[in-house]
Tab-separated table of C-alpha atoms and ligand atoms in Angstrom:
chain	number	residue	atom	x	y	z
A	1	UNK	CA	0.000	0.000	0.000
A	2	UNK	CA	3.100	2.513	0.040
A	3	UNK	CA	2.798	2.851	3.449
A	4	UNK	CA	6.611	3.885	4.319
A	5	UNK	CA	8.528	1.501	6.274
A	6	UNK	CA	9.032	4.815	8.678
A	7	UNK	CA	5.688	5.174	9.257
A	8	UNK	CA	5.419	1.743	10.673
A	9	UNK	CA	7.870	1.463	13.071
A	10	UNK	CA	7.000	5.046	14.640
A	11	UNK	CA	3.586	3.847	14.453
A	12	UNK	CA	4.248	0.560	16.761
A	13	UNK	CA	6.586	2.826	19.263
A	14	UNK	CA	3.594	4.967	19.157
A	15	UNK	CA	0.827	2.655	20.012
A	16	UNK	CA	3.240	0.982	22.424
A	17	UNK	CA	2.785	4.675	24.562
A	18	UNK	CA	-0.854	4.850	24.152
A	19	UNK	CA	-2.157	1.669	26.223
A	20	UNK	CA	-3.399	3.957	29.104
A	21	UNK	CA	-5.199	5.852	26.740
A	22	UNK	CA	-6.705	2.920	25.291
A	23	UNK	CA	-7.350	1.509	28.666
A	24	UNK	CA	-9.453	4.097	29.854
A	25	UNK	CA	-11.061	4.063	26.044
A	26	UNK	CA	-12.411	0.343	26.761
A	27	UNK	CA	-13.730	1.358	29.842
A	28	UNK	CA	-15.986	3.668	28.293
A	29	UNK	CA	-16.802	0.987	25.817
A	30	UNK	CA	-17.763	-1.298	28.315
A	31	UNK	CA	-19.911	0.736	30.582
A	32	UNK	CA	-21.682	2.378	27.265
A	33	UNK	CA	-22.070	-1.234	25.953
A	34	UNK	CA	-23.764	-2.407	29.124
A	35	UNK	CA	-26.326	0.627	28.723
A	36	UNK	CA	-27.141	-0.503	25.271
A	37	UNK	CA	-27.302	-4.633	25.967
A	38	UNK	CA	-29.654	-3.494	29.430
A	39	UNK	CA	-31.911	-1.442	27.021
A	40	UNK	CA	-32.538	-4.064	24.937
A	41	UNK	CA	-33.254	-6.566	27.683
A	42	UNK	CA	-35.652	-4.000	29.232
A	43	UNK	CA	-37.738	-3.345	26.308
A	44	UNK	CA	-37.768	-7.250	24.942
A	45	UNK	CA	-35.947	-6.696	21.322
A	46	UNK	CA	-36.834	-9.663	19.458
A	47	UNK	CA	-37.251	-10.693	16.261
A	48	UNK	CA	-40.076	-9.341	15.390
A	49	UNK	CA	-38.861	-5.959	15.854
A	50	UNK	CA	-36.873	-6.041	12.516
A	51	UNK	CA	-39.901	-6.605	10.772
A	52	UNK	CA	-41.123	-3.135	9.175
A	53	UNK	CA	-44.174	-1.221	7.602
A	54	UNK	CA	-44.797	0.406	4.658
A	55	UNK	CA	-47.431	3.728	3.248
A	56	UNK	CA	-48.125	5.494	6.460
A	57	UNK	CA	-46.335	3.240	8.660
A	58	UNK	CA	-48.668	2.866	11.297
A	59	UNK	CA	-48.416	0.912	14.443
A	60	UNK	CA	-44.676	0.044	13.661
A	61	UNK	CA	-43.551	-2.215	16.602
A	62	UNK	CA	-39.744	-2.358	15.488
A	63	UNK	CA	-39.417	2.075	15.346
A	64	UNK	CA	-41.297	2.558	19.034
A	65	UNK	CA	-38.862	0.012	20.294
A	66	UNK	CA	-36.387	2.198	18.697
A	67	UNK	CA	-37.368	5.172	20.377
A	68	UNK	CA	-37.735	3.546	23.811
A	69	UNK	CA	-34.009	2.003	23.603
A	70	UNK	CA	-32.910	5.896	22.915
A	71	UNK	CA	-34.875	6.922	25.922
A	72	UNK	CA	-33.412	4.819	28.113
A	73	UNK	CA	-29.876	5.180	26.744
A	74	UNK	CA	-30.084	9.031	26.905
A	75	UNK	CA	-32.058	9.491	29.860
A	76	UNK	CA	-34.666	11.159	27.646
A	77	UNK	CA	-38.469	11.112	28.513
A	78	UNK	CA	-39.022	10.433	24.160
A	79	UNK	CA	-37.307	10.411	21.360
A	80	UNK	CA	-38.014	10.729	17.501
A	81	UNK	CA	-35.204	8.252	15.821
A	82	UNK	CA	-36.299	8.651	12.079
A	83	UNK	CA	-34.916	7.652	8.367
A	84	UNK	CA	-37.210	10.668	7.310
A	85	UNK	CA	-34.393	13.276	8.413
A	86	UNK	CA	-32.225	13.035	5.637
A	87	UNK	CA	-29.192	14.117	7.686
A	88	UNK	CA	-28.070	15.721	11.219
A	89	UNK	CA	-28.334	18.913	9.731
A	90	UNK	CA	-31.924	18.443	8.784
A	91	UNK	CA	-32.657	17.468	12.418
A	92	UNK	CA	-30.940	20.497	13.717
A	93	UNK	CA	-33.557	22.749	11.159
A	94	UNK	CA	-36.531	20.319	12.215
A	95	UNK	CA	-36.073	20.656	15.757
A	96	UNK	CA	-35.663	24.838	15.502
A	97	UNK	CA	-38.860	25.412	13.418
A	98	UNK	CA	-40.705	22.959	15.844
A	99	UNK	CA	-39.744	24.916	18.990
A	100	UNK	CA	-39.280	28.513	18.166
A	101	UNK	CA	-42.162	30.663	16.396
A	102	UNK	CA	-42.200	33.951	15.039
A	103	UNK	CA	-40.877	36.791	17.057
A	104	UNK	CA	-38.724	34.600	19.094
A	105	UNK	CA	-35.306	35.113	19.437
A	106	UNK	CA	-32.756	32.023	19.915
A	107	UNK	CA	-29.596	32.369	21.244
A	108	UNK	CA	-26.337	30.236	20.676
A	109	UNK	CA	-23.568	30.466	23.109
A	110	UNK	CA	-21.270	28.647	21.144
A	111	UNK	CA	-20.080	31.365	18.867
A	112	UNK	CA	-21.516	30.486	15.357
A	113	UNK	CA	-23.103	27.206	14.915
A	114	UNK	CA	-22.309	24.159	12.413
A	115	UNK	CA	-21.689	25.463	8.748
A	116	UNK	CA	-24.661	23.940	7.246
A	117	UNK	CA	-27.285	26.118	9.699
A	118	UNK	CA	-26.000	29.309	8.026
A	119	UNK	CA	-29.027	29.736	5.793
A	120	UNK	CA	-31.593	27.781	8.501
A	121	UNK	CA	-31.123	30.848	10.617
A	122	UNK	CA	-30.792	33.321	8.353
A	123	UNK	CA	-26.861	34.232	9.191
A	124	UNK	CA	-26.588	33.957	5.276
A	125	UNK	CA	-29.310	34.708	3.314
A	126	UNK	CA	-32.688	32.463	2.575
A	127	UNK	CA	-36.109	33.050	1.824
A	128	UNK	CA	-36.790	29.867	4.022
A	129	UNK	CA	-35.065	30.733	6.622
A	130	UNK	CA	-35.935	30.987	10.486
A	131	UNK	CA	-35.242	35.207	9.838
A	132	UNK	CA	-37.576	35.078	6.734
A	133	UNK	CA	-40.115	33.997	9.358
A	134	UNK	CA	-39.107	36.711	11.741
A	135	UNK	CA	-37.182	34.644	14.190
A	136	UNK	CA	-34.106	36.212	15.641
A	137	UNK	CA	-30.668	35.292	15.894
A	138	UNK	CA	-28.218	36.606	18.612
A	139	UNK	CA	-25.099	34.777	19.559
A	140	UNK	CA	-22.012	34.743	21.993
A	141	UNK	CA	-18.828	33.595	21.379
A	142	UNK	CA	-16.759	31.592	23.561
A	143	UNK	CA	-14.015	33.155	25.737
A	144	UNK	CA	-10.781	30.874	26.364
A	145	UNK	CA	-12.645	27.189	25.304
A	146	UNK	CA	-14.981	28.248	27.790
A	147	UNK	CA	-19.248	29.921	27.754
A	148	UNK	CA	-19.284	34.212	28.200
A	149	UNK	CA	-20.716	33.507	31.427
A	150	UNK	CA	-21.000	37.438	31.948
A	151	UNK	CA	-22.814	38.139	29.101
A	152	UNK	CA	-24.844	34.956	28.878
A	153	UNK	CA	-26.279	36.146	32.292
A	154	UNK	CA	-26.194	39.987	31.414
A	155	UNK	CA	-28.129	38.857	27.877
A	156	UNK	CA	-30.717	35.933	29.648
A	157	UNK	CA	-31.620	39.321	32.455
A	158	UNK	CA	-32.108	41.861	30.252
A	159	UNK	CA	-33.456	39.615	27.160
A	160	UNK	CA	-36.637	37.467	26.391
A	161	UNK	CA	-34.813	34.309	24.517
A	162	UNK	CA	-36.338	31.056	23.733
A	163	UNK	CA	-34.051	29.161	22.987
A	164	UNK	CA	-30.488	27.939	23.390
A	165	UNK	CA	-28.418	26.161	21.254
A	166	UNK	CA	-25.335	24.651	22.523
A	167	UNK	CA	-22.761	22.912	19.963
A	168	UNK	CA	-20.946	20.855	22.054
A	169	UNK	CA	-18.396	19.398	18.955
A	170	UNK	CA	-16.388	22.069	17.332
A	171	UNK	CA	-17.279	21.972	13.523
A	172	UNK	CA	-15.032	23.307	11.453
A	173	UNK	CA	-14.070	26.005	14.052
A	174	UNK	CA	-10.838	26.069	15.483
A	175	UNK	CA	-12.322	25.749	19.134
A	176	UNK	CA	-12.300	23.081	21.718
A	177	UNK	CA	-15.368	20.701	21.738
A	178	UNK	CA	-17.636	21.208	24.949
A	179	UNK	CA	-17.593	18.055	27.328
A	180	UNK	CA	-19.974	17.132	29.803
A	181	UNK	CA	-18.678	19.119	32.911
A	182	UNK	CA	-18.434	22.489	31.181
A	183	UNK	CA	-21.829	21.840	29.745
A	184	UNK	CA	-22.855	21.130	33.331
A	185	UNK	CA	-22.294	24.577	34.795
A	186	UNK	CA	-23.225	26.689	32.285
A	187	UNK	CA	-26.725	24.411	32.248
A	188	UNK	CA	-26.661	25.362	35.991
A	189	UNK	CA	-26.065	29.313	35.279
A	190	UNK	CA	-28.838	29.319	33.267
A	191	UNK	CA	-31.014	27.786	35.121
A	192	UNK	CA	-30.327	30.113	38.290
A	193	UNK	CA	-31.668	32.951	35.893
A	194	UNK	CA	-34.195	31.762	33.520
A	195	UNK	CA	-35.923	28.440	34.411
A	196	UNK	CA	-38.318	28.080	30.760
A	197	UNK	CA	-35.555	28.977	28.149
A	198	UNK	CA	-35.189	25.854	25.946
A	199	UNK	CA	-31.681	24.405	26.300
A	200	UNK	CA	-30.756	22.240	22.971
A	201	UNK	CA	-27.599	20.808	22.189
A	202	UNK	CA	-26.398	19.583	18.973
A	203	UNK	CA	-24.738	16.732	20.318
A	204	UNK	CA	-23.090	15.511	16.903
A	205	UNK	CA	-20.225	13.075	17.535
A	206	UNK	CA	-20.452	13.007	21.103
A	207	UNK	CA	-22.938	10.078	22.026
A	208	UNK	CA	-21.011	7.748	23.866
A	209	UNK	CA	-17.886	9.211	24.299
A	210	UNK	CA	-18.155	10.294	28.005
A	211	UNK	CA	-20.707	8.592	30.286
A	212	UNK	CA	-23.153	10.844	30.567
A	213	UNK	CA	-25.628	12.705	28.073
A	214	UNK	CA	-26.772	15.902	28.118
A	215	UNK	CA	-30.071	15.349	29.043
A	216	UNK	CA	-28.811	13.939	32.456
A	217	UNK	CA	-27.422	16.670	33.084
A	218	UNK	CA	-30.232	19.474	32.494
A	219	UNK	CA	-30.042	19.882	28.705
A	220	UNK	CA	-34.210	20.104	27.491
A	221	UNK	CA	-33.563	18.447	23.502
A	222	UNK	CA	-30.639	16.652	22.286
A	223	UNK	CA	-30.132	16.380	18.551
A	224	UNK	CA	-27.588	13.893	16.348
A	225	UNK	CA	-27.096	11.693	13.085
A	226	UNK	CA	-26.914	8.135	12.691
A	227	UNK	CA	-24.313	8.510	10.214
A	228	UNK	CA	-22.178	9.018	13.166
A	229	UNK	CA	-22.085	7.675	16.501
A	230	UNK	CA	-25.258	6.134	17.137
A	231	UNK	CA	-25.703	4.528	14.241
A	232	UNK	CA	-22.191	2.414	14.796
A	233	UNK	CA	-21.391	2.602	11.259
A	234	UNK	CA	-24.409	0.626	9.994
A	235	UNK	CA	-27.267	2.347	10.114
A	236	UNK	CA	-27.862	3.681	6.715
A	237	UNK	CA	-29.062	7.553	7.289
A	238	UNK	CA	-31.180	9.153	9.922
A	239	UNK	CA	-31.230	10.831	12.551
A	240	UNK	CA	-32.382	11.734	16.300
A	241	UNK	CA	-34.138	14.349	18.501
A	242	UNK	CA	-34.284	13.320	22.036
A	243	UNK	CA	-35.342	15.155	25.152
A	244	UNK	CA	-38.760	16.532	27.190
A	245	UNK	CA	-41.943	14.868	25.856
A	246	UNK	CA	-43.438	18.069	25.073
A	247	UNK	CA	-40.831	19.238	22.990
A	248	UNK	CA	-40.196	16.293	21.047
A	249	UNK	CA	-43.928	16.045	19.992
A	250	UNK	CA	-43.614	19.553	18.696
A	251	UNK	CA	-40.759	17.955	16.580
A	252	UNK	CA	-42.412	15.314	15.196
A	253	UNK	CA	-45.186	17.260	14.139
A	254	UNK	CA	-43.290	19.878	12.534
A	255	UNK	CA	-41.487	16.459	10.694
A	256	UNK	CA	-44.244	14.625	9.917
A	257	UNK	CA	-48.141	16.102	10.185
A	258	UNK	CA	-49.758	18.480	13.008
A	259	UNK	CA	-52.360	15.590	14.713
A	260	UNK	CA	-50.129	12.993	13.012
A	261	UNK	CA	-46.486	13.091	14.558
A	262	UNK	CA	-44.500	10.108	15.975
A	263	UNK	CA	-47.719	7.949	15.258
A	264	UNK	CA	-46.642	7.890	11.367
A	265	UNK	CA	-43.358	7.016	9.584
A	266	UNK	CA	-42.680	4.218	7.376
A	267	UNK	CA	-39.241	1.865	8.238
A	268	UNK	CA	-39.192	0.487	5.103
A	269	UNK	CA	-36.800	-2.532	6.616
A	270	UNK	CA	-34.060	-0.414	8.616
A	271	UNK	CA	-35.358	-1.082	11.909
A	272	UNK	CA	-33.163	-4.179	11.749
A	273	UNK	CA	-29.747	-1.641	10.665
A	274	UNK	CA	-30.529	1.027	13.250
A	275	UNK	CA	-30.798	-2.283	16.024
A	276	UNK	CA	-27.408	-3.810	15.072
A	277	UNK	CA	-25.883	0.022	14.617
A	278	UNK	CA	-26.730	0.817	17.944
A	279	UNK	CA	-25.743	-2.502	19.446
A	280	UNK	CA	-22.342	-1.997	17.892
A	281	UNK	CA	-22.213	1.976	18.566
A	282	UNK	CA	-20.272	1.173	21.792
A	283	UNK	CA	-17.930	-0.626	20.093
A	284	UNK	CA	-16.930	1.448	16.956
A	285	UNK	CA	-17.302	4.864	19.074
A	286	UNK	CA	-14.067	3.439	20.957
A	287	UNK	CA	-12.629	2.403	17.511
A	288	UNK	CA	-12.675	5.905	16.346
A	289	UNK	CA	-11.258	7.447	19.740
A	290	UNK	CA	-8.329	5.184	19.117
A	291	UNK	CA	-7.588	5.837	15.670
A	292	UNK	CA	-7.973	9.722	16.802
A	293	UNK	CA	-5.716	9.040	19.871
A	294	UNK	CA	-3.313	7.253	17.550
A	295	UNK	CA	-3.507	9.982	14.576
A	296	UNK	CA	-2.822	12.882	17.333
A	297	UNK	CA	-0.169	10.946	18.626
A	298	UNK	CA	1.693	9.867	15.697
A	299	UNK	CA	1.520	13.286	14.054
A	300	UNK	CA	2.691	15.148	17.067
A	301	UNK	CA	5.592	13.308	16.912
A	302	UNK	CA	6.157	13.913	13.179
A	303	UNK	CA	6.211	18.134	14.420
A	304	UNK	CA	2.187	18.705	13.499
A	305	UNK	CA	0.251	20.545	15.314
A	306	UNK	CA	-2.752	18.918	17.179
A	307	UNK	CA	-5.878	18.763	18.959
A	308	UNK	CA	-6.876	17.510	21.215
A	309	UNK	CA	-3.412	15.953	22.307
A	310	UNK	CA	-2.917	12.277	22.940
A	311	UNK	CA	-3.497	12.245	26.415
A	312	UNK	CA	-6.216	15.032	26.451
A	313	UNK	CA	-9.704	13.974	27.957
A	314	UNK	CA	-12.219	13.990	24.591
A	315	UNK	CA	-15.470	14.538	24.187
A	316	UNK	CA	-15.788	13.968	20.871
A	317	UNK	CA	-14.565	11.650	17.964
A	318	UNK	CA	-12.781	14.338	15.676
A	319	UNK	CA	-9.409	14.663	15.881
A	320	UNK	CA	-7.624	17.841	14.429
A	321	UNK	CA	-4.156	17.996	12.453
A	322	UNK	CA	-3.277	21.862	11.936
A	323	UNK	CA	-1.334	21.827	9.153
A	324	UNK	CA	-0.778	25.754	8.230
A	325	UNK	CA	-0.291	24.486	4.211
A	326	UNK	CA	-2.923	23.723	2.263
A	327	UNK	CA	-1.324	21.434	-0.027
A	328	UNK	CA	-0.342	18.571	3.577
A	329	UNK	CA	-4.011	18.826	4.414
A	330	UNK	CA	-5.365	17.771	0.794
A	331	UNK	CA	-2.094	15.490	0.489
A	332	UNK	CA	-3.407	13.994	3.724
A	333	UNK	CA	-6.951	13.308	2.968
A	334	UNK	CA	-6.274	12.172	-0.278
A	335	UNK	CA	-4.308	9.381	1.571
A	336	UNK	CA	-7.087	8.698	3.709
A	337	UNK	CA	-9.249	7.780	0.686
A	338	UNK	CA	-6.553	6.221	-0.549
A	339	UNK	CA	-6.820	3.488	2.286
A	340	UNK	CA	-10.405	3.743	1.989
A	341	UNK	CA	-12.328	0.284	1.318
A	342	UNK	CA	-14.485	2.068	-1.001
A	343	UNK	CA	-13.644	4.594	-3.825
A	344	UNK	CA	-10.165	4.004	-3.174
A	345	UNK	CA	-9.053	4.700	-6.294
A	346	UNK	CA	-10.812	8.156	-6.378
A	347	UNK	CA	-8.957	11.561	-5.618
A	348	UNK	CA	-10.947	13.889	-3.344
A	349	UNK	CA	-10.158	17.213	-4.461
A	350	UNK	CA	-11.544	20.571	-2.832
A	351	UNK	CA	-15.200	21.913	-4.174
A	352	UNK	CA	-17.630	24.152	-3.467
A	353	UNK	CA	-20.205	21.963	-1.046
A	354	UNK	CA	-23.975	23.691	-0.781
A	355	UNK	CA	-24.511	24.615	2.365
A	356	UNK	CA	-20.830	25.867	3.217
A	357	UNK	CA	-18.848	28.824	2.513
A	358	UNK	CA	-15.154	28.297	1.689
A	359	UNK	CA	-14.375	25.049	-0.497
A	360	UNK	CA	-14.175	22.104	1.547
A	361	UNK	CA	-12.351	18.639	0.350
A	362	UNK	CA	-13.623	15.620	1.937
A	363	UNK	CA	-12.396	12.190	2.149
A	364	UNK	CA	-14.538	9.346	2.460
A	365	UNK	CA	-14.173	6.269	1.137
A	366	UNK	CA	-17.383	4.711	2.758
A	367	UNK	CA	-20.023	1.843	2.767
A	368	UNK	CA	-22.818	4.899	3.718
A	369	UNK	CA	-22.585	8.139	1.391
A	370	UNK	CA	-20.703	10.789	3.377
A	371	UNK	CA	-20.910	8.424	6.855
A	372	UNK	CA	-18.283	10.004	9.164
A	373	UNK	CA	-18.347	7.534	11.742
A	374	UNK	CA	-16.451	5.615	9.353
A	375	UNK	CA	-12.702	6.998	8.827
A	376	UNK	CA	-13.169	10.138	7.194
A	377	UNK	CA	-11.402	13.608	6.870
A	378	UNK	CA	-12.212	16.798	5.741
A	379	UNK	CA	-11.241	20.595	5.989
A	380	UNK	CA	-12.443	23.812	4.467
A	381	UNK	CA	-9.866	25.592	2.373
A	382	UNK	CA	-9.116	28.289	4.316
A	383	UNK	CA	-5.955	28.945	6.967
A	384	UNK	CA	-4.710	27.345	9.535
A	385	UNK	CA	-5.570	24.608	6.996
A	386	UNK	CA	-6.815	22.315	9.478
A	387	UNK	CA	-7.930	18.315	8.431
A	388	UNK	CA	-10.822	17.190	10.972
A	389	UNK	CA	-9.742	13.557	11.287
A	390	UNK	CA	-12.959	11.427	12.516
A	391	UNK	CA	-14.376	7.617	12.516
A	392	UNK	CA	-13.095	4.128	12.137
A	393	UNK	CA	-15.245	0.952	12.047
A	394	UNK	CA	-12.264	-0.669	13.594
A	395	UNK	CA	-8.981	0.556	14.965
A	396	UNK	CA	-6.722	-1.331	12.459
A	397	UNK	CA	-8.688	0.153	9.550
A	398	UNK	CA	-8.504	3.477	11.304
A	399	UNK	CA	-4.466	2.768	12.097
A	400	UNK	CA	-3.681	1.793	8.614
A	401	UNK	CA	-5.392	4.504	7.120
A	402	UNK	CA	-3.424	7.144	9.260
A	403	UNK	CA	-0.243	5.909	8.162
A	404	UNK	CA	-1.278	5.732	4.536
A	405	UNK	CA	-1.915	9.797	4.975
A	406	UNK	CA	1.076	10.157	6.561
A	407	UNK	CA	2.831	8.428	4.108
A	408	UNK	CA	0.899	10.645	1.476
A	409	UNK	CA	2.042	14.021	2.613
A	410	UNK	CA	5.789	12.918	3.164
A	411	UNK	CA	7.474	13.351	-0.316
A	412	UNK	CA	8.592	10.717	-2.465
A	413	UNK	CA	12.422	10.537	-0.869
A	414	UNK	CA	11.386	11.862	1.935
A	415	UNK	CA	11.879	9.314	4.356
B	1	PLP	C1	-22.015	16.543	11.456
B	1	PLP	C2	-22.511	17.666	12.253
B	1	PLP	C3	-23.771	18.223	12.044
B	1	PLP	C4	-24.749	17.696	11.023
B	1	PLP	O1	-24.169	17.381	9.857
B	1	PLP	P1	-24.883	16.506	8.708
B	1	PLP	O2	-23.762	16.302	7.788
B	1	PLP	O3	-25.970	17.341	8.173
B	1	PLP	O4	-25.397	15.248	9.319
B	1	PLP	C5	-24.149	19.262	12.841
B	1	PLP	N1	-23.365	19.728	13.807
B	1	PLP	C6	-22.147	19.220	14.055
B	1	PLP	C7	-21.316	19.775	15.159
B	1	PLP	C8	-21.679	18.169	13.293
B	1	PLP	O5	-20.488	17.647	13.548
């Protein structure tokens, strides 16, 4: 595979100094895979619940047993687990227009959200978007990796907001992702001041990294794809909104029909995919923390800049390689397709996506179209040129296909 002999043998002295980290990641695997296997004894998943309607989909046994597993795995009162969202981004816009109404203002304390919810809100120009209906936009960025607690309280006094969105993994931002404990006291700030505001996370990529969710820890609605955690790499598409029972019926009737909601929704034979997905999430969740632990730590050594660092607590699965030269980070994820099982003869090259500003290149050599719990890297075009690493059915997949982008960006002689 061209894989330089280098590579290898700084990858095994590598791997040789990450057991702790992998340690601590099997851990996690275990206690999230007990969750899952308890879930499934609780509700009685048999076969029956792969079976799957059709038309209106009516009275499917297989999705409600879905959406009761995600419950009790989230520590959510109900959740809407659906092949109708056609992506985490369209859960994200399904779950806004559900809860916020004209003349509302939402707030994100995040800084700017996830690329792709520039036109929902408005933040670049749509006629459908949440401003075209009059809904307001206001944001605050984050100080030092850490929530404007000063002006998140000055703004929640002297301002009526609905809602508040949280983005918890960092996008294509150059920020740190938001783990559970941070999320934790700012939930607890706001709640001193303001006990009705709607707190909503998009919790992309974090399910099942740390043991807790957000919703055990205050958070109102949840929000994330089964292309990525959750779905463990099988699920074909969907996506989830978990959280309060009130607010997750307004969500499934903005998705479906007013009167109609959770009640319809045909499976057309996934309920069996998004089963095994989530039975393996536990499992291929630690996979990609490994490959992320191993790409941070083998590319630190090789002088990159990274983050997190090796031996950094995550909270997410995306692991960033600033490479300040845009011609490394295509170099790079062109060797991550290269290892790909899929496509691997393709060479990603940097286009202008819809829904994102600067041109992005995206690797993904993948059994589900643009999946990025499987190993995957992209980066918008723009400085510090930074690849956003993320996925890895398995570790050795993930391993090899680090040193194969390695190996890619080091020149020819360039041992
Ligand atoms: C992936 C992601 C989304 C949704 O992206 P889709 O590609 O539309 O599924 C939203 N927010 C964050 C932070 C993400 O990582």
């Amino acid at each position: 595979m061209k894989i330089k002999d280098s590579i290898v043998m700084l990858g095994e002295k590598c791997e040789m100094e990450l057991q702790e980290q992998f340690k601590q990641i099997d851990w996690m695997c275990e206690i999230n895979s007990l969750k899952v296997l308890n879930a499934f004894h609780k509700y009685g998943v048999s076969e029956a619940h792969f079976n799957s309607t059709t038309g209106y989909g009516y009275g499917d046994l297989g999705r409600s047993v879905i959406e009761q597993i995600y419950c009790e795995i989230m520590g959510a009162e109900d959740a809407l687990v659906r092949s109708q969202f056609i992506s985490g981004s369209h859960a994200l816009t399904v779950a806004l227009f559900a809860l916020l109404r004209p003349g509302d203002t939402m707030l994100s304390i995040t800084g700017k959200p996830y690329d792709t919810l520039d036109e929902v809100i408005g933040i670049r120009d749509n006629s459908s978007s949440l401003k075209s209906f009059n809904i307001n936009y206001e944001q605050i960025d984050l100080i030092n990796n850490d929530f404007d607690y000063e002006k998140i309280i000055e703004k929640l006094t002297k301002t009526k907001i609905k809602l508040i969105e949280i983005q918890r993994s960092k996008g294509y931002s150059t920020r740190k992702s938001i783990n559970i404990e941070k999320l934790a006291s700012v939930i607890k700030a706001i709640r001193e001041i303001n006990k009705d505001v709607i707190i909503m996370i998009d919790n992309c990529y974090c399910e099942f990294v740390e043991e807790k969710s957000p919703l055990e820890i205050g958070a109102d609605i949840i929000v994330g794809s089964l292309i990525k955690n959750l779905g463990g790499g099988i699920a074909p598409n969907g996506a989830y909104i978990a959280g309060k029972a009130t607010l997750v019926k307004l969500a499934s009737e903005r998705l479906t029909v007013p009167g109609e909601g959770k009640e319809v929704g045909p499976t057309l034979g996934i309920n069996k995919s998004l089963l095994q997905g989530l039975y393996m999430a536990p499992s291929v969740v630690a996979a990609s923390l490994k490959t992320a632990v191993f790409a941070s730590k083998l590319l630190e050594r090789l002088g990159y800049k990274v983050e997190p660092k090796y031996n950094e607590n995550r909270c997410d699965i995306v692991q960033n390689i600033i490479f300040d030269d845009e011609n490394k980070l295509i170099a790079f994820c062109q060797g991550i397709q290269k290892a790909s099982a899929i496509d691997s003869m393709a060479i990603p090259v940097p286009w202008q996506m819809p829904g994102y500003d600067d041109k992005v290149i995206m690797a993904s050599g993948s059994f589900v179209q643009g999946s990025s719990i499987e190993l995957s890297c992209d980066g918008p075009i723009r400085p510090p040129f930074i690849a956003y690493l993320q996925g890895g059915l398995t570790y050795q997949y993930g391993k090899i296909g680090v040193m194969m982008a390695v190996s890619n960006i080091l020149g020819e002689d360039d041992e």
